[in-house]
Short mmCIF file of C-alpha atoms in Angstrom, two decimals:
data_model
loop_
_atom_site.label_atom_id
_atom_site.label_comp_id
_atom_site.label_asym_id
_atom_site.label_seq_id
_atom_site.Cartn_x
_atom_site.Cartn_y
_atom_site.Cartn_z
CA UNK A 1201 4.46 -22.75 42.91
CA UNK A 1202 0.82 -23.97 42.18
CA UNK A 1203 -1.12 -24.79 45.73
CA UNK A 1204 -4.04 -26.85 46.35
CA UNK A 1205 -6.64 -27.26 49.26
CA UNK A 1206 -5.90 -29.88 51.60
CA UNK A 1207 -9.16 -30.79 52.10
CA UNK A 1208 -11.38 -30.26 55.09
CA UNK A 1209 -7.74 -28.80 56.56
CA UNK A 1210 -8.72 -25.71 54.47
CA UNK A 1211 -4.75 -25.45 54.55
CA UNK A 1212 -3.65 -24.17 50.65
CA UNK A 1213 -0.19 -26.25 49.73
CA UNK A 1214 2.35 -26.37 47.15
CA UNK A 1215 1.06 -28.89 44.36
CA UNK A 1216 4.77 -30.68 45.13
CA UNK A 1217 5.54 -31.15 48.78
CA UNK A 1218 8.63 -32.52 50.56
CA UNK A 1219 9.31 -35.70 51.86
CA UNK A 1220 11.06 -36.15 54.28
CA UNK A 1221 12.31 -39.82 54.85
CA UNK A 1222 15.54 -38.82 53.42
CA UNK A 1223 16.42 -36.38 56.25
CA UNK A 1224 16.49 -39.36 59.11
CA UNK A 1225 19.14 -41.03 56.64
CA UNK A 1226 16.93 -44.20 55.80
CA UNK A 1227 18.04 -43.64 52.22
CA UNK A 1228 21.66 -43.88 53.32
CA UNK A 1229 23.65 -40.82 55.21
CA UNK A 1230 22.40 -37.09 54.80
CA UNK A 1231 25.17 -34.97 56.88
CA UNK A 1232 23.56 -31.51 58.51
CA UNK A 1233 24.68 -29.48 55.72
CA UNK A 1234 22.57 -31.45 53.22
CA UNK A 1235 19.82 -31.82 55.44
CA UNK A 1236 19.81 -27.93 55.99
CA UNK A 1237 20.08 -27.12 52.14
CA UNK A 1238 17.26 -29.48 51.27
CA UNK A 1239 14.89 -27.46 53.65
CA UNK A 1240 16.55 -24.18 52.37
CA UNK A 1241 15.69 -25.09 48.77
CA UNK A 1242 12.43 -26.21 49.59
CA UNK A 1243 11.72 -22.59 51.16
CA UNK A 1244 12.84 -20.83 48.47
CA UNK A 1245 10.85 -22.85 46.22
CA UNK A 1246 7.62 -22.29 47.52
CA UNK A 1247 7.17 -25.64 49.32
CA UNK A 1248 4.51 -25.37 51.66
CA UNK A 1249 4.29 -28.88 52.40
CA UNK A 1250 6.82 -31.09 54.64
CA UNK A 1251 6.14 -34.66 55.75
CA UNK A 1252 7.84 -36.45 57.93
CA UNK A 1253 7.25 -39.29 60.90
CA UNK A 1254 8.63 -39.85 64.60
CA UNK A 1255 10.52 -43.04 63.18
CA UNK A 1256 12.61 -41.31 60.53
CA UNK A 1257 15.87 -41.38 61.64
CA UNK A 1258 14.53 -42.66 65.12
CA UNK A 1259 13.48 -38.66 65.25
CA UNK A 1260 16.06 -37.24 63.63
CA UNK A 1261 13.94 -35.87 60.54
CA UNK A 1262 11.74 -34.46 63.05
CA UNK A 1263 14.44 -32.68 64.66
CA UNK A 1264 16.12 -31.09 62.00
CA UNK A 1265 13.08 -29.77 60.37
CA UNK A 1266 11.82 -28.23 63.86
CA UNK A 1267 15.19 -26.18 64.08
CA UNK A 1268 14.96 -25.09 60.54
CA UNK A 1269 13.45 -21.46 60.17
CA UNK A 1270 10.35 -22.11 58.04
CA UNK A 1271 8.66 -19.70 55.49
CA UNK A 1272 5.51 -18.71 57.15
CA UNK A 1273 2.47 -21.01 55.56
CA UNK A 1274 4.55 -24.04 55.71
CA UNK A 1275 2.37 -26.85 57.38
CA UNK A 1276 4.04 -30.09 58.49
CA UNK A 1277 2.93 -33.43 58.65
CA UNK A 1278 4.27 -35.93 61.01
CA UNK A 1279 2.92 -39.47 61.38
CA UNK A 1280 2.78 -42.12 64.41
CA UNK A 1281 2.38 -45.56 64.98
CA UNK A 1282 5.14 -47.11 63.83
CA UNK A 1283 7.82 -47.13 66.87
CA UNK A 1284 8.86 -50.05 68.98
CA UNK A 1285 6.37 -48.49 71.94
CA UNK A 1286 3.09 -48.95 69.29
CA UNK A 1287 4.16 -50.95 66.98
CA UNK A 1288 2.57 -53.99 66.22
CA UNK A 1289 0.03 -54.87 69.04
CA UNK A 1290 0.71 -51.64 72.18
CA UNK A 1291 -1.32 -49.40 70.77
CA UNK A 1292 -2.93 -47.32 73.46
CA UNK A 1293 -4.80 -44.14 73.48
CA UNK A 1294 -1.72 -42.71 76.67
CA UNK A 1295 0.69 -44.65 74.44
CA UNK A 1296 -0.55 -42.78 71.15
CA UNK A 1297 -0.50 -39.60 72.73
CA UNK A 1298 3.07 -39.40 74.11
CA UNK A 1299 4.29 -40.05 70.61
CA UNK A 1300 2.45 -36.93 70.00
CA UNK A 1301 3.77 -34.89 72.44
CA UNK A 1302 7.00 -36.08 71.78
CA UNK A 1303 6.83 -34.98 67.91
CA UNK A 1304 5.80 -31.77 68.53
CA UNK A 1305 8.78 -31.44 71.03
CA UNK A 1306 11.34 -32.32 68.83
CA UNK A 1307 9.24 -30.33 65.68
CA UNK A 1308 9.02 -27.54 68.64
CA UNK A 1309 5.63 -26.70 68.46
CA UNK A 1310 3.12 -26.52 70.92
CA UNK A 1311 0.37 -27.74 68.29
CA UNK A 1312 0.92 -29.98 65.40
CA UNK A 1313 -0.37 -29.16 62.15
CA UNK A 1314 -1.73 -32.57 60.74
CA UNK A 1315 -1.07 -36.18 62.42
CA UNK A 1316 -1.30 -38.91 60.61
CA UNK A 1317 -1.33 -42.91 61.92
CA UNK A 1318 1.10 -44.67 59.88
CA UNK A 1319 0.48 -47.45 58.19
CA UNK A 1320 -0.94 -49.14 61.62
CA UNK A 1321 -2.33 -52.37 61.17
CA UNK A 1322 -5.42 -53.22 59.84
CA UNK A 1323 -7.39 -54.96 63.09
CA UNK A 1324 -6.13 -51.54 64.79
CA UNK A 1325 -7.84 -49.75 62.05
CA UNK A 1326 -10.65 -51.98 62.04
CA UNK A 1327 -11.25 -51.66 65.82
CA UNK A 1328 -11.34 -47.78 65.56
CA UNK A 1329 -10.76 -46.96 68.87
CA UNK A 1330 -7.84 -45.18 67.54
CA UNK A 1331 -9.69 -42.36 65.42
CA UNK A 1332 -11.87 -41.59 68.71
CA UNK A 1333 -8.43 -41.06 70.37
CA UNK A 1334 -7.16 -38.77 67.61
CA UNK A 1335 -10.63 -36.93 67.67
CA UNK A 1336 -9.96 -36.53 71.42
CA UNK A 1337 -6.29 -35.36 70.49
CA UNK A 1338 -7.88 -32.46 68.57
CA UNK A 1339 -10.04 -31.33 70.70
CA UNK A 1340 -7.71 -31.17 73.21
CA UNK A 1341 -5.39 -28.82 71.11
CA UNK A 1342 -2.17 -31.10 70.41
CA UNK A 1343 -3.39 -31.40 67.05
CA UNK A 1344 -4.81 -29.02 64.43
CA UNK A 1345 -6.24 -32.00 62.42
CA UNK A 1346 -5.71 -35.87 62.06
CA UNK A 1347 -5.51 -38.00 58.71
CA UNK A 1348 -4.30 -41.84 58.10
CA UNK A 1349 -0.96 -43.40 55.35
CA UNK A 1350 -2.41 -46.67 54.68
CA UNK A 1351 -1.02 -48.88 52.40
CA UNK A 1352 -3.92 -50.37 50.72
CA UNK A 1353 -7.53 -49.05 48.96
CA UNK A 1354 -9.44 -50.81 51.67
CA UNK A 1355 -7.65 -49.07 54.42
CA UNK A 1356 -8.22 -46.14 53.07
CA UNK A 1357 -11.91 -46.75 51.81
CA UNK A 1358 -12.20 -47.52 55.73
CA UNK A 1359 -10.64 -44.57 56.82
CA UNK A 1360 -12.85 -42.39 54.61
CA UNK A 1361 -15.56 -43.79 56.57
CA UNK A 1362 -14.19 -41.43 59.85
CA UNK A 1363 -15.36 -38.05 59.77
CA UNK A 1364 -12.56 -36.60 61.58
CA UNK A 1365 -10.09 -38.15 58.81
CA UNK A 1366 -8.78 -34.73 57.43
CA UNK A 1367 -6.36 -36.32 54.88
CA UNK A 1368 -5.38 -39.80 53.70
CA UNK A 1369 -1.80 -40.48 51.88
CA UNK A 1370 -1.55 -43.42 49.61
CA UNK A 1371 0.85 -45.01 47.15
CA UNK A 1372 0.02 -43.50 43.95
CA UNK A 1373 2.00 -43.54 40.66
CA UNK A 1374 2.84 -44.53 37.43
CA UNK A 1375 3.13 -48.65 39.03
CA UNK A 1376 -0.07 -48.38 41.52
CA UNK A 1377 -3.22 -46.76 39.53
CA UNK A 1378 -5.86 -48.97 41.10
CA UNK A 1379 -6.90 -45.64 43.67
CA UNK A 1380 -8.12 -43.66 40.50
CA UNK A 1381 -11.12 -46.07 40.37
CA UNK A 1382 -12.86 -45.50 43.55
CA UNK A 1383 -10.52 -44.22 46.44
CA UNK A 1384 -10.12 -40.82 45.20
CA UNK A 1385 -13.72 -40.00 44.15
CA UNK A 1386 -14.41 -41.03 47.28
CA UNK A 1387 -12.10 -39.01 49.16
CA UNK A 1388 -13.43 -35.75 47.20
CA UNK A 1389 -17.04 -36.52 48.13
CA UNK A 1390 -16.32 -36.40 51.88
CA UNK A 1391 -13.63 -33.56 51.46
CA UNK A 1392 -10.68 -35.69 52.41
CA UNK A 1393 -7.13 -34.06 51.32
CA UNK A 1394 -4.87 -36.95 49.23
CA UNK A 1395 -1.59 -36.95 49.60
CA UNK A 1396 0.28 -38.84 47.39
CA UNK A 1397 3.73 -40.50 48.56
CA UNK A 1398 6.31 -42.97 46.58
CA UNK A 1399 5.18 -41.05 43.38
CA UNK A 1400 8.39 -42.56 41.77
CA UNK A 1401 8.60 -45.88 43.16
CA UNK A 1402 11.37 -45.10 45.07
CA UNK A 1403 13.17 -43.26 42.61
CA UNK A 1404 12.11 -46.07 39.45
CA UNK A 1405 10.22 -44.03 37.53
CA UNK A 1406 13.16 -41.13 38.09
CA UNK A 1407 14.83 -43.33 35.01
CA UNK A 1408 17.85 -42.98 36.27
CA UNK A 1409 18.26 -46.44 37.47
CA UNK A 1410 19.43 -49.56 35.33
CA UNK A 1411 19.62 -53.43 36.35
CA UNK A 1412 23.25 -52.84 37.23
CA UNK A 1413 22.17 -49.89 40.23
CA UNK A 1414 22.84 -51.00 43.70
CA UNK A 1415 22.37 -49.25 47.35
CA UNK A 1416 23.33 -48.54 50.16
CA UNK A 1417 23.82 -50.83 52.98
CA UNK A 1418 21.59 -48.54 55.04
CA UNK A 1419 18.98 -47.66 52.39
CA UNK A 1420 15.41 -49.55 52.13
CA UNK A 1421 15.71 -49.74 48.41
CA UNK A 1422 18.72 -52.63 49.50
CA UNK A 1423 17.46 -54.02 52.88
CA UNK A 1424 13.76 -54.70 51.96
CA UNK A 1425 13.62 -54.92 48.11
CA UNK A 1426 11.57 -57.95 49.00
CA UNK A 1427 9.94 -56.56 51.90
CA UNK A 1428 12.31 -58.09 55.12
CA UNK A 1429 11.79 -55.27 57.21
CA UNK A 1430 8.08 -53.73 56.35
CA UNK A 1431 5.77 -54.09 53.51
CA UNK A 1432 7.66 -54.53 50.03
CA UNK A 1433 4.35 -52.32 48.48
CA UNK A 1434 6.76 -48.89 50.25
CA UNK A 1435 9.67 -50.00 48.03
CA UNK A 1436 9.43 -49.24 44.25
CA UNK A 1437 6.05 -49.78 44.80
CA UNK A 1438 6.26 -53.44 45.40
CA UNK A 1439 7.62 -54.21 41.85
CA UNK A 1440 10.56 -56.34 41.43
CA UNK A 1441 13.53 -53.67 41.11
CA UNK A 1442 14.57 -55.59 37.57
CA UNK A 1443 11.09 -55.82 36.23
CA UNK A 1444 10.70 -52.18 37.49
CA UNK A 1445 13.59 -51.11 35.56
CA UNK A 1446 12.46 -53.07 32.20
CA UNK A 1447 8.80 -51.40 32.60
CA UNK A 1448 10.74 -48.13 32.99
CA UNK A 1449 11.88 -48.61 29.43
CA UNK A 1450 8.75 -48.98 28.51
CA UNK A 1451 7.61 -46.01 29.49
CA UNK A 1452 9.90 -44.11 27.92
CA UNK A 1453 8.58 -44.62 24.68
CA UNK A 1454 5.04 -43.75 25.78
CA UNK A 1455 6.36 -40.53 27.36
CA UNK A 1456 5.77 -36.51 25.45
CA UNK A 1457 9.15 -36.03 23.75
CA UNK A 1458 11.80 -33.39 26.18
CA UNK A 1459 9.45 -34.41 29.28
CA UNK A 1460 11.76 -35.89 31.86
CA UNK A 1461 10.83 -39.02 33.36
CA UNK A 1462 10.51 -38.43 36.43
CA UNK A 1463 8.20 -34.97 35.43
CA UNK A 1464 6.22 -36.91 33.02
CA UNK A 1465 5.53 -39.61 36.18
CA UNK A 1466 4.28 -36.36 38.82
CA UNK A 1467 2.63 -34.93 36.31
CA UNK A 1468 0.53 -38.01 35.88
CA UNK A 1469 -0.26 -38.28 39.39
CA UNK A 1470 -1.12 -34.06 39.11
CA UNK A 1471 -3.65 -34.77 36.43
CA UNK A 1472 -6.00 -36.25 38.66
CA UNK A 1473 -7.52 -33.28 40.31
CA UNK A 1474 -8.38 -35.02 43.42
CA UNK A 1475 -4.83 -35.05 44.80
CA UNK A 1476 -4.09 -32.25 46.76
CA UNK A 1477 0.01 -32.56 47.10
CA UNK A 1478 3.07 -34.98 46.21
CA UNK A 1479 5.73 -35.03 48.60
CA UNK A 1480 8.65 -36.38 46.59
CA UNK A 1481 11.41 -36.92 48.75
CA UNK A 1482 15.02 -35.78 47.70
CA UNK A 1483 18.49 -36.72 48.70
CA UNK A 1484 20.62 -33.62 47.16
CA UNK A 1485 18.75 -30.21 47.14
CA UNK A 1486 19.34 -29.94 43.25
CA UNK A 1487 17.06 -32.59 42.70
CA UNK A 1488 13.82 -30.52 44.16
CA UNK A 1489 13.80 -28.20 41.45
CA UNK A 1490 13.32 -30.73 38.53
CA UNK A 1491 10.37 -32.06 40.98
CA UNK A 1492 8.82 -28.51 40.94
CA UNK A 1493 9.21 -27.80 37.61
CA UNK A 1494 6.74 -30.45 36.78
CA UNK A 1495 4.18 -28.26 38.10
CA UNK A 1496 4.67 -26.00 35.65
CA UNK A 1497 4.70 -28.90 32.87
CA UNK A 1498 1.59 -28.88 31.17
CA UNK A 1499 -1.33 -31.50 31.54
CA UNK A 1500 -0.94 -34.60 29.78
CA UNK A 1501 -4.09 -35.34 26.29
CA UNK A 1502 -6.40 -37.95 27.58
CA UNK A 1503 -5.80 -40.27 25.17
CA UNK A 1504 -2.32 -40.82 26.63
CA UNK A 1505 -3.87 -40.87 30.55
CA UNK A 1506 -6.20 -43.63 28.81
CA UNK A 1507 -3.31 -45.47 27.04
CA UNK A 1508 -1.50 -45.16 30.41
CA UNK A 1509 -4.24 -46.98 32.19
CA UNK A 1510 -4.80 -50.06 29.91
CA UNK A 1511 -0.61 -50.29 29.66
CA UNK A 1512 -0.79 -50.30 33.81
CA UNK A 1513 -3.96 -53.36 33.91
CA UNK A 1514 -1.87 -55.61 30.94
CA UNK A 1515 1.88 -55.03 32.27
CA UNK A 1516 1.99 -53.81 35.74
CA UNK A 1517 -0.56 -54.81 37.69
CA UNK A 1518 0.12 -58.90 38.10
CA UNK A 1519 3.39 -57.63 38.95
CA UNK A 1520 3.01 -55.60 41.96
CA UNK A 1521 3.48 -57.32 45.64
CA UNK A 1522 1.97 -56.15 48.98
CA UNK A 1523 -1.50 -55.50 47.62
CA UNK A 1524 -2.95 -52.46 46.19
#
């Protein structure tokens, strides 16, 4: 497995990381024995890098990773600000800090590796009391470093502005170029490690999916395809699951011949040297190795990356919900 620095971290990951939404059964049930073979696959791949959050699975996710022996030089992520006691308007620096605790209990460390806020609102962003508490946090020793998941450029563009911000994950694919402009030179001018999530629109860009495909009662992909719960940009990218599955089609003719679709999509996203990882999330452990394996595929010409881009500002953009 290829690594890359995670920015001002200095921690080296696996180009593909894991997600780990799947593992608090928010993409419909994952028994113990699934959940377990994920992580084991993910070890013996070369992994390095887990992400997760204290409101997957209601902790559940956190849980089952922090009982899972670990390959020594896996990091994990977890993320905060998203549970009934923050979330929208309670966010307070005591508040912030016993969601802390309480991951690294159930991740059973004394120390976590990288915090991130997630997805908080903007005015809470804006008001920035919240990174002085996270700097606070590190020094203190619960964390090891502190970064930001923000759905949209100017969240992140404000983030960047923090000099404690270690990392920054975004929405980044195939449907959502717009952070290739100015986000992620940014982010490699102050050092600032990108992690990329949703790199296949919720499992669009996998190809795999017609107009036919239907979820689970229990999965996001079913319950806010038009963003009901949270913001419709964190499902398929806030594209319109038909139109998603028409652009899909699309792609496929644009795509280097034996390149699976959902390898030609990572590999994309791995072609712009500012990211440092991709945690794809999985639902059967089978599916990790195609992820890795794109890794290995090789880079795509420039004259395709360029015929990408124009295809993404004529047919995708005008199509995407939730901002960019």
């Amino acid at each position: 497995m290829k690594t890359r620095r995670l920015g001002k971290t200095g921690y080296e990951v696996s180009e593909i990381g894991l997600g780990c939404w799947q593992l608090g059964g928010d993409f419909g049930p994952v028994g113990d024995d699934t959940a377990n073979a994920i992580l084991d696959a993910a070890n013996a791949a070369g992994v390095s890098f887990w992400d997760t959050a204290d409101v997957y699975g209601g902790g559940l996710s956190e849980s089952r990773i922090g009982a899972h022996v670990k390959n020594p030089g896996v990091h994990v992520a977890t993320k905060l600000g998203r549970s009934g006691a923050l979330y929208p308007d309670q966010y307070s620096r005591e508040g912030v800090k016993a969601s802390l605790v309480a991951s690294a209990q159930r991740l059973g460390v004394d120390t976590l590796d990288l915090a991130q806020l997630h997805c908080v609102p903007p005015a809470v962003l804006a008001d920035g009391a919240i990174f002085g508490w996270m700097d606070e946090f590190k020094a203190e020793g619960l964390v090891r470093h502190w970064g930001a998941s923000v759905e949209t450029i100017e969240e992140g563009l404000l983030c960047l502005e923090q000099p404690g911000c270690s990392t920054l994950q975004i929405i980044f694919n195939l449907f959502r170029q717009d952070a290739a402009k100015q986000l992620l030179p940014k982010a490699a001018e102050k050092d600032v490690g990108i992690i990329v999530r949703l790199p296949l629109a919720s499992g669009l860009l996998s190809g795999k999916y017609d107009k036919t495909t239907t979820f689970d009662a229990t999965d996001h992909r079913n319950f806010n395809a038009d963003g009901a719960a949270f913001s419709v940009g964190e499902t398929f990218s806030g594209i319109p699951f038909e139109r998603g599955v028409e652009l899909v089609g699309e792609l496929r003719g644009l795509a280097p011949e034996a390149m699976p679709m959902s390898q030609f999509a990572l590999r994309w996203i791995l072609d712009h040297p500012q990211v440092s990882t991709i945690i794809a999330g999985v639902s059967k452990p089978e599916q990790l190795a195609d992820n890795v394996a794109a890794s290995e595929q090789r880079s795509l010409f420039p004259a395709l990356m360029g015929q990408l881009s124009e295809w993404y500002e004529k047919d995708v953009k005008s199509a995407i919900r939730g901002g960019v």
